[in-house]
Short mmCIF file of C-alpha atoms in Angstrom, two decimals:
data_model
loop_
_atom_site.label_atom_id
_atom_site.label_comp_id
_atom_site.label_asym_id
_atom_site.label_seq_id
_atom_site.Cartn_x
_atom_site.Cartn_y
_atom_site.Cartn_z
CA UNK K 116 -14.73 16.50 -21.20
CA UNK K 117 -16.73 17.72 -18.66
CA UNK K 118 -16.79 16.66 -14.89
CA UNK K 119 -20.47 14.67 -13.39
CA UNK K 120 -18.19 13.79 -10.51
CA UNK K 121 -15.65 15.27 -7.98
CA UNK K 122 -12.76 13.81 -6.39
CA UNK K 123 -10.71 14.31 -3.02
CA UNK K 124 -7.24 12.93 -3.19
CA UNK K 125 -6.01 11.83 0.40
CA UNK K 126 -1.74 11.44 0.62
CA UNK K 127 -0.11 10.37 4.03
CA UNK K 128 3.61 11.46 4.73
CA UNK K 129 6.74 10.99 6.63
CA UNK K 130 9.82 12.43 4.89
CA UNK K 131 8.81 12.28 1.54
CA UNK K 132 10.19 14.99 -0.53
CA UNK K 133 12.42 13.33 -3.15
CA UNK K 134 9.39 11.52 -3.82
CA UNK K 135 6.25 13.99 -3.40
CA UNK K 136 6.43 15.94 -5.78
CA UNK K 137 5.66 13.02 -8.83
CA UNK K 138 2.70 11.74 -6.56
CA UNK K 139 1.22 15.22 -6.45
CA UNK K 140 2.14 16.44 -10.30
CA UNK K 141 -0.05 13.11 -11.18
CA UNK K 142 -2.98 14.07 -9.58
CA UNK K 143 -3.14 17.80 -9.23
CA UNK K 144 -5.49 18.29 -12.81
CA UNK K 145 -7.80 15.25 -11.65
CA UNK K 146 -8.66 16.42 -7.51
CA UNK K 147 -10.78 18.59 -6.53
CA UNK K 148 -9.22 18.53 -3.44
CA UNK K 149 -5.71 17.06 -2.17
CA UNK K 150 -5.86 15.80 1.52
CA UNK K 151 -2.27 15.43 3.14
CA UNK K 152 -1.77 13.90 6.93
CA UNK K 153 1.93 14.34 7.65
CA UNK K 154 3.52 12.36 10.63
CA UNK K 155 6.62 14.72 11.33
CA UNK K 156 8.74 15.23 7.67
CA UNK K 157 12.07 16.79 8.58
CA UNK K 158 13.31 17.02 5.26
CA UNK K 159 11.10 19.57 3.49
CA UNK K 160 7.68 17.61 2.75
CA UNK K 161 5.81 19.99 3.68
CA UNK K 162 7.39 22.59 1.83
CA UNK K 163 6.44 20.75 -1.71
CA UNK K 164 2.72 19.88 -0.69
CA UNK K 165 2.11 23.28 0.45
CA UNK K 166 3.06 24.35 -3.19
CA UNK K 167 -0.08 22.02 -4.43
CA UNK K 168 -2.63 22.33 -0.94
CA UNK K 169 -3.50 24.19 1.77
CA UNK K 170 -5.45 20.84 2.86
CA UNK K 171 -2.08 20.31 5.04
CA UNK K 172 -2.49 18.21 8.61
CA UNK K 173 0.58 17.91 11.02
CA UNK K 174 -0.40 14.46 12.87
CA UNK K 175 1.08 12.19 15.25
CA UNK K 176 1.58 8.37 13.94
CA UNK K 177 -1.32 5.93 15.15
CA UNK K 178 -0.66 3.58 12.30
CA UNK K 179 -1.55 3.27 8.55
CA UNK K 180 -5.02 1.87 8.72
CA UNK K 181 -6.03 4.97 11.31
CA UNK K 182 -3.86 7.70 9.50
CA UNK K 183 -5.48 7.01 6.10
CA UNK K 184 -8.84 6.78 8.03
CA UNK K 185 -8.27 10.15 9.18
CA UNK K 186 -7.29 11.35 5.65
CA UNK K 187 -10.78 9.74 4.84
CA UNK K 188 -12.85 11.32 7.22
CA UNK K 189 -11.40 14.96 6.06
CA UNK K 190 -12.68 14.07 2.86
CA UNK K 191 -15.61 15.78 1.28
CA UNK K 192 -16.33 15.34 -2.30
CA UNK K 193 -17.65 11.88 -4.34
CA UNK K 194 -14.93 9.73 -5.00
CA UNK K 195 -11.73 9.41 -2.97
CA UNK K 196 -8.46 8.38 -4.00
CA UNK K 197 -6.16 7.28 -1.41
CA UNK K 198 -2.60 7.27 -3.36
CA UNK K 199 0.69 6.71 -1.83
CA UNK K 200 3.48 9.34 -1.59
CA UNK K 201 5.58 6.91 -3.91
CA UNK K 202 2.97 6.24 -6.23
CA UNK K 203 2.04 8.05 -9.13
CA UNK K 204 -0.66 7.65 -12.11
CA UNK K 205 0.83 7.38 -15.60
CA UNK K 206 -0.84 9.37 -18.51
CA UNK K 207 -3.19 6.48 -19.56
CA UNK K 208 -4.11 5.92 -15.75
CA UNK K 209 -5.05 10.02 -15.45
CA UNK K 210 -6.96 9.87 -18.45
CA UNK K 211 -9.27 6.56 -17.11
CA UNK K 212 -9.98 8.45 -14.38
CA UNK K 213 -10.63 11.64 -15.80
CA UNK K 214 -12.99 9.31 -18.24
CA UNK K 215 -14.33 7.91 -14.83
CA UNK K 216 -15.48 10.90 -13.57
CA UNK K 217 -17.16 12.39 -16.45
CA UNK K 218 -19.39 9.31 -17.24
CA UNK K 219 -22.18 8.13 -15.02
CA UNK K 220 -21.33 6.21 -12.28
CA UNK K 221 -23.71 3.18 -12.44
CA UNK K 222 -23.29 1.05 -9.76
CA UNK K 223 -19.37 1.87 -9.60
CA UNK K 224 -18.03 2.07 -6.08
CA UNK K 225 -14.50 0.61 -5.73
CA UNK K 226 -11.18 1.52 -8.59
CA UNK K 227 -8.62 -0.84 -8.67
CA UNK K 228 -5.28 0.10 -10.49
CA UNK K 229 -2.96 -1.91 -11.80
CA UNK K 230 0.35 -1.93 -10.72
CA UNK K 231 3.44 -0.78 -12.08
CA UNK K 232 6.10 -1.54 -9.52
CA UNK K 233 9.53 0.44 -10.51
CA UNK K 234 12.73 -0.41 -8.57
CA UNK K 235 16.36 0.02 -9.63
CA UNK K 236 15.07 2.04 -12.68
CA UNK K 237 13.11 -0.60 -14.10
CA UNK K 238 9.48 -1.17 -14.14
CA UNK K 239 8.26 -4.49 -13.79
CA UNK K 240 5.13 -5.72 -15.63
CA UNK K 241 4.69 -8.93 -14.23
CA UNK K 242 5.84 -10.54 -10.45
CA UNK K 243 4.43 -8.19 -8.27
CA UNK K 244 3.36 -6.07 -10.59
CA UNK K 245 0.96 -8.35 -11.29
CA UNK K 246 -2.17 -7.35 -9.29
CA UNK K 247 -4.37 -4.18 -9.18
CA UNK K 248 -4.63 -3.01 -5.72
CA UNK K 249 -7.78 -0.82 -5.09
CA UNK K 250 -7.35 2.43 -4.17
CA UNK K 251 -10.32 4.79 -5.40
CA UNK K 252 -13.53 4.49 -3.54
CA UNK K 253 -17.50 6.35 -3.98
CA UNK K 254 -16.96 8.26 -0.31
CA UNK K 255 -20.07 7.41 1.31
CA UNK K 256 -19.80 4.16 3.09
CA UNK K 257 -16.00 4.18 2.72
CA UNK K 258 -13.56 3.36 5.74
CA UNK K 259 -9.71 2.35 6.05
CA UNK K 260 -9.38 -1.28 8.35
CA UNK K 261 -7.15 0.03 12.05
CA UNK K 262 -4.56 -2.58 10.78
CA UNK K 263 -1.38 -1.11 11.79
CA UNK K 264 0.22 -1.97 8.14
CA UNK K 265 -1.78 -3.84 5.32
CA UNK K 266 -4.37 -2.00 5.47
CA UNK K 267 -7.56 -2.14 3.55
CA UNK K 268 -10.60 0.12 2.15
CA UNK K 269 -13.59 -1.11 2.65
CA UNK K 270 -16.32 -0.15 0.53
CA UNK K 271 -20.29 0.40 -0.04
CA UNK K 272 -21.94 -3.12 -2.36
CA UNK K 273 -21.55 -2.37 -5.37
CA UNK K 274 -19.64 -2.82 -8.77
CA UNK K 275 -15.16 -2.69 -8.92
CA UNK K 276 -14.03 -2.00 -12.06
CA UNK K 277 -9.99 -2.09 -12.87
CA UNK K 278 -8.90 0.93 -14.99
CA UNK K 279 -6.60 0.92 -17.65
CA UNK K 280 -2.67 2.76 -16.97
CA UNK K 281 -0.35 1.75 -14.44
CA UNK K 282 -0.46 3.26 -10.98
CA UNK K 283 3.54 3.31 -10.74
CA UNK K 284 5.07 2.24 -7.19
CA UNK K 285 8.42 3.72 -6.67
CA UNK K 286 8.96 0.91 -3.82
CA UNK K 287 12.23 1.67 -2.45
CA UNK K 288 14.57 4.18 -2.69
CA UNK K 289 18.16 1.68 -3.16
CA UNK K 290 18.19 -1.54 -1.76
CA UNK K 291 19.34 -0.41 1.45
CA UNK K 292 15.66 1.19 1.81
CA UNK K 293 14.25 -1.76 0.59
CA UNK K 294 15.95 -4.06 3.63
CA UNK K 295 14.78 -1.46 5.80
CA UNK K 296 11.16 -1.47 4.85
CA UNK K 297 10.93 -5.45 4.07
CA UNK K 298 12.80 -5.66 8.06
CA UNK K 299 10.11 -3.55 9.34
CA UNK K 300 6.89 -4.52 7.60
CA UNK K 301 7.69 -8.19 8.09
CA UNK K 302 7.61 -8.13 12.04
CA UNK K 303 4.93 -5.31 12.25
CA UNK K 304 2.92 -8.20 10.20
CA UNK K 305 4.04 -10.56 12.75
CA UNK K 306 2.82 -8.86 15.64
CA UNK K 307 -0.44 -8.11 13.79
CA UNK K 308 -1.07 -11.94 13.12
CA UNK K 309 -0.53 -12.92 16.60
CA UNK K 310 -2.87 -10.02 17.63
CA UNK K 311 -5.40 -11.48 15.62
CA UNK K 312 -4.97 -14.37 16.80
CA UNK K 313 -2.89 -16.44 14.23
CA UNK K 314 0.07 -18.84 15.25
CA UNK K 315 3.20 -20.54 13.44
CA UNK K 316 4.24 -23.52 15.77
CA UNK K 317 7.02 -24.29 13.03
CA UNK K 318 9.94 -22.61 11.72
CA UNK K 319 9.16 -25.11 8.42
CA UNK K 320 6.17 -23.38 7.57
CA UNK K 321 8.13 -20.15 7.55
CA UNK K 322 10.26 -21.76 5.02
CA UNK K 323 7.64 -23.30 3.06
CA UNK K 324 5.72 -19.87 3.16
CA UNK K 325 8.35 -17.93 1.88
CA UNK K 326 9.37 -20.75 -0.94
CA UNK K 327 5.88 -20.52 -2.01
CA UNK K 328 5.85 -16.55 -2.31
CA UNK K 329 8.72 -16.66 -4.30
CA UNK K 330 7.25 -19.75 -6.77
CA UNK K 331 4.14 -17.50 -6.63
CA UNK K 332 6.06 -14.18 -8.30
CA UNK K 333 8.46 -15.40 -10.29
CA UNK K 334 6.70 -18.42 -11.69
CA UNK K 335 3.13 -17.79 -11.57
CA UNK K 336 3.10 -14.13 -11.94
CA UNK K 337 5.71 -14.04 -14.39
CA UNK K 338 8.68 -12.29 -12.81
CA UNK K 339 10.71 -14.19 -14.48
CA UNK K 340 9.86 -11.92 -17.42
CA UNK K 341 11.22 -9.10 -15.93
CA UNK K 342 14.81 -10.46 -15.27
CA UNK K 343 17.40 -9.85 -13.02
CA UNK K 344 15.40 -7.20 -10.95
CA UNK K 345 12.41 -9.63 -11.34
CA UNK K 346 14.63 -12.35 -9.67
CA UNK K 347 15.43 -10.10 -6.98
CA UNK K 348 12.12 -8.50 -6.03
CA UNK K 349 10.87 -12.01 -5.85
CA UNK K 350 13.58 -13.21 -3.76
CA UNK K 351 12.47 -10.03 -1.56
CA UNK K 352 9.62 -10.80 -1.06
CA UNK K 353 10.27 -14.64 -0.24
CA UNK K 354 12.03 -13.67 2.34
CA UNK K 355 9.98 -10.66 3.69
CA UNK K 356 6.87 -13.86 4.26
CA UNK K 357 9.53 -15.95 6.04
CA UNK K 358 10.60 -13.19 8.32
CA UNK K 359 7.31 -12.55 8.66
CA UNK K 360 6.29 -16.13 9.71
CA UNK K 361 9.55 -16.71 11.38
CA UNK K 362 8.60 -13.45 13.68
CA UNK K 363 5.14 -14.84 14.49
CA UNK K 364 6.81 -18.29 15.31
CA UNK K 365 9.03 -16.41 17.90
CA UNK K 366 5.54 -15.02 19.57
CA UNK K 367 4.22 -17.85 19.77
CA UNK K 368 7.04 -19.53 21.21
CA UNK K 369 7.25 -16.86 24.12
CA UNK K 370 3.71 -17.32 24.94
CA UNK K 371 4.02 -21.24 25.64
CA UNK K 372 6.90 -20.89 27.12
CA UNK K 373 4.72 -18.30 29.81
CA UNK K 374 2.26 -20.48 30.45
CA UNK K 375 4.39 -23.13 30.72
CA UNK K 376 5.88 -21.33 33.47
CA UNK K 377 2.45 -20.21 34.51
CA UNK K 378 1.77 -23.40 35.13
CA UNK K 379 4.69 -24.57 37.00
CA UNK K 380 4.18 -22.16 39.68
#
């Protein structure tokens, strides 16, 4: 099958070498080139994606939107596909893009994948694994929002088409990890709502947020399919939305209690 298209593959890292290695074995056969911004790995990172590129960028950290933007911009072939360094394509994923690439485009400019979130050894197919996050876009016109986390790619008009395969999301190390990174996106998300603008003037709505999340997974989506690990990632993520509500109710708390005093004076 013979290539009408070429593809950069852009990876950022921070200390990702148990991890690395499965992201880059997935994609190595399908890039033309392999883009990595690294933020200051300790542990050997560098070491694996050296094995796999010489397209190797020692960075300082200005975020996720910006890094990935700056993955973007070193980008130089048709397509990009901005991958995670704990995510990997399974076969049937590799193969739809291969097949992607080797047919004409059309008016293609945005891949989703779906999900395949794997935690605690176990992939889950529904829950939170039930959305296709986009993550291959036609270069030109392409940029990454400056959201500190969340991020998006933004994208020329045009046609999104979901592939077939799972793009599989090793989430979390143990659950220890997964605290950590729930603890840490939830108030970064905080502090980029209020930034924005956004308020919570009640701790109820941070309750009723994060009941809803879970309802939303393991209801809705399913995740009651995948069973005990379903109940659990949905309980996660229930209470990653109320810590992330409850976080934004604290700033706005602090600013009316400023002018408040602002006032008073």
């Amino acid at each position: 099958m013979s290539k009408l298209y070429t593809l950069s593959v852009t990876i950022i890292t921070l200390n990702e070498a148990d991890r690395i290695e499965r992201c880059l074995e997935s994609v190595k056969d399908l890039a033309d080139e392999i883009i990595v911004l690294d933020s200051g790995s300790t542990d050997g990172t560098l070491d694996i994606v050296r094995s796999y590129t010489d397209k190797v960028f020692e960075t300082d950290w200005p975020g996720y939107g910006p890094q990935k933007q700056r993955a973007l911009a070193k980008s130089q072939y048709d397509w990009v596909l901005a991958i995670d360094a704990d995510e990997a394509l399974d076969e049937e994923l590799q193969e739809s893009v291969r097949q992607l690439l080797s047919e004409p485009r059309g008016n293609k400019v945005a891949i989703k994948m779906p999900w395949g979130v794997t935690v605690y050894n176990k992939r889950l197919d529904h829950g939170r694994s039930a959305r296709s996050p986009l993550r291959m876009v036609w270069r030109e016109g392409a940029s990454f929002t400056d959201a500190q986390v969340h991020e998006k790619i933004l994208h020329a008009p045009g046609e999104t088409v979901t592939l077939k395969g799972r793009l599989l999301h090793f989430t979390s190390r143990n659950y220890g990890h997964a605290l950590e990174k729930s603890t840490k996106y939830a108030w970064l998300g905080s502090q980029k709502y209020f930034a924005k603008g956004k308020r919570c003037h009640s701790l109820l709505s941070a309750v009723l947020r994060g009941f809803w999340t879970f309802l939303l997974i393991y209801f809705i989506r399913g995740g009651f399919l995948d069973g005990s690990v379903g109940f659990l990632v949905a309980v996660s993520y229930a209470q990653n939305n109320y810590n992330k509500y409850a976080g934004l109710w604290t700033l706005t708390r602090m600013e009316k209690l400023e002018k408040k005093s602002t006032l008073n004076q």
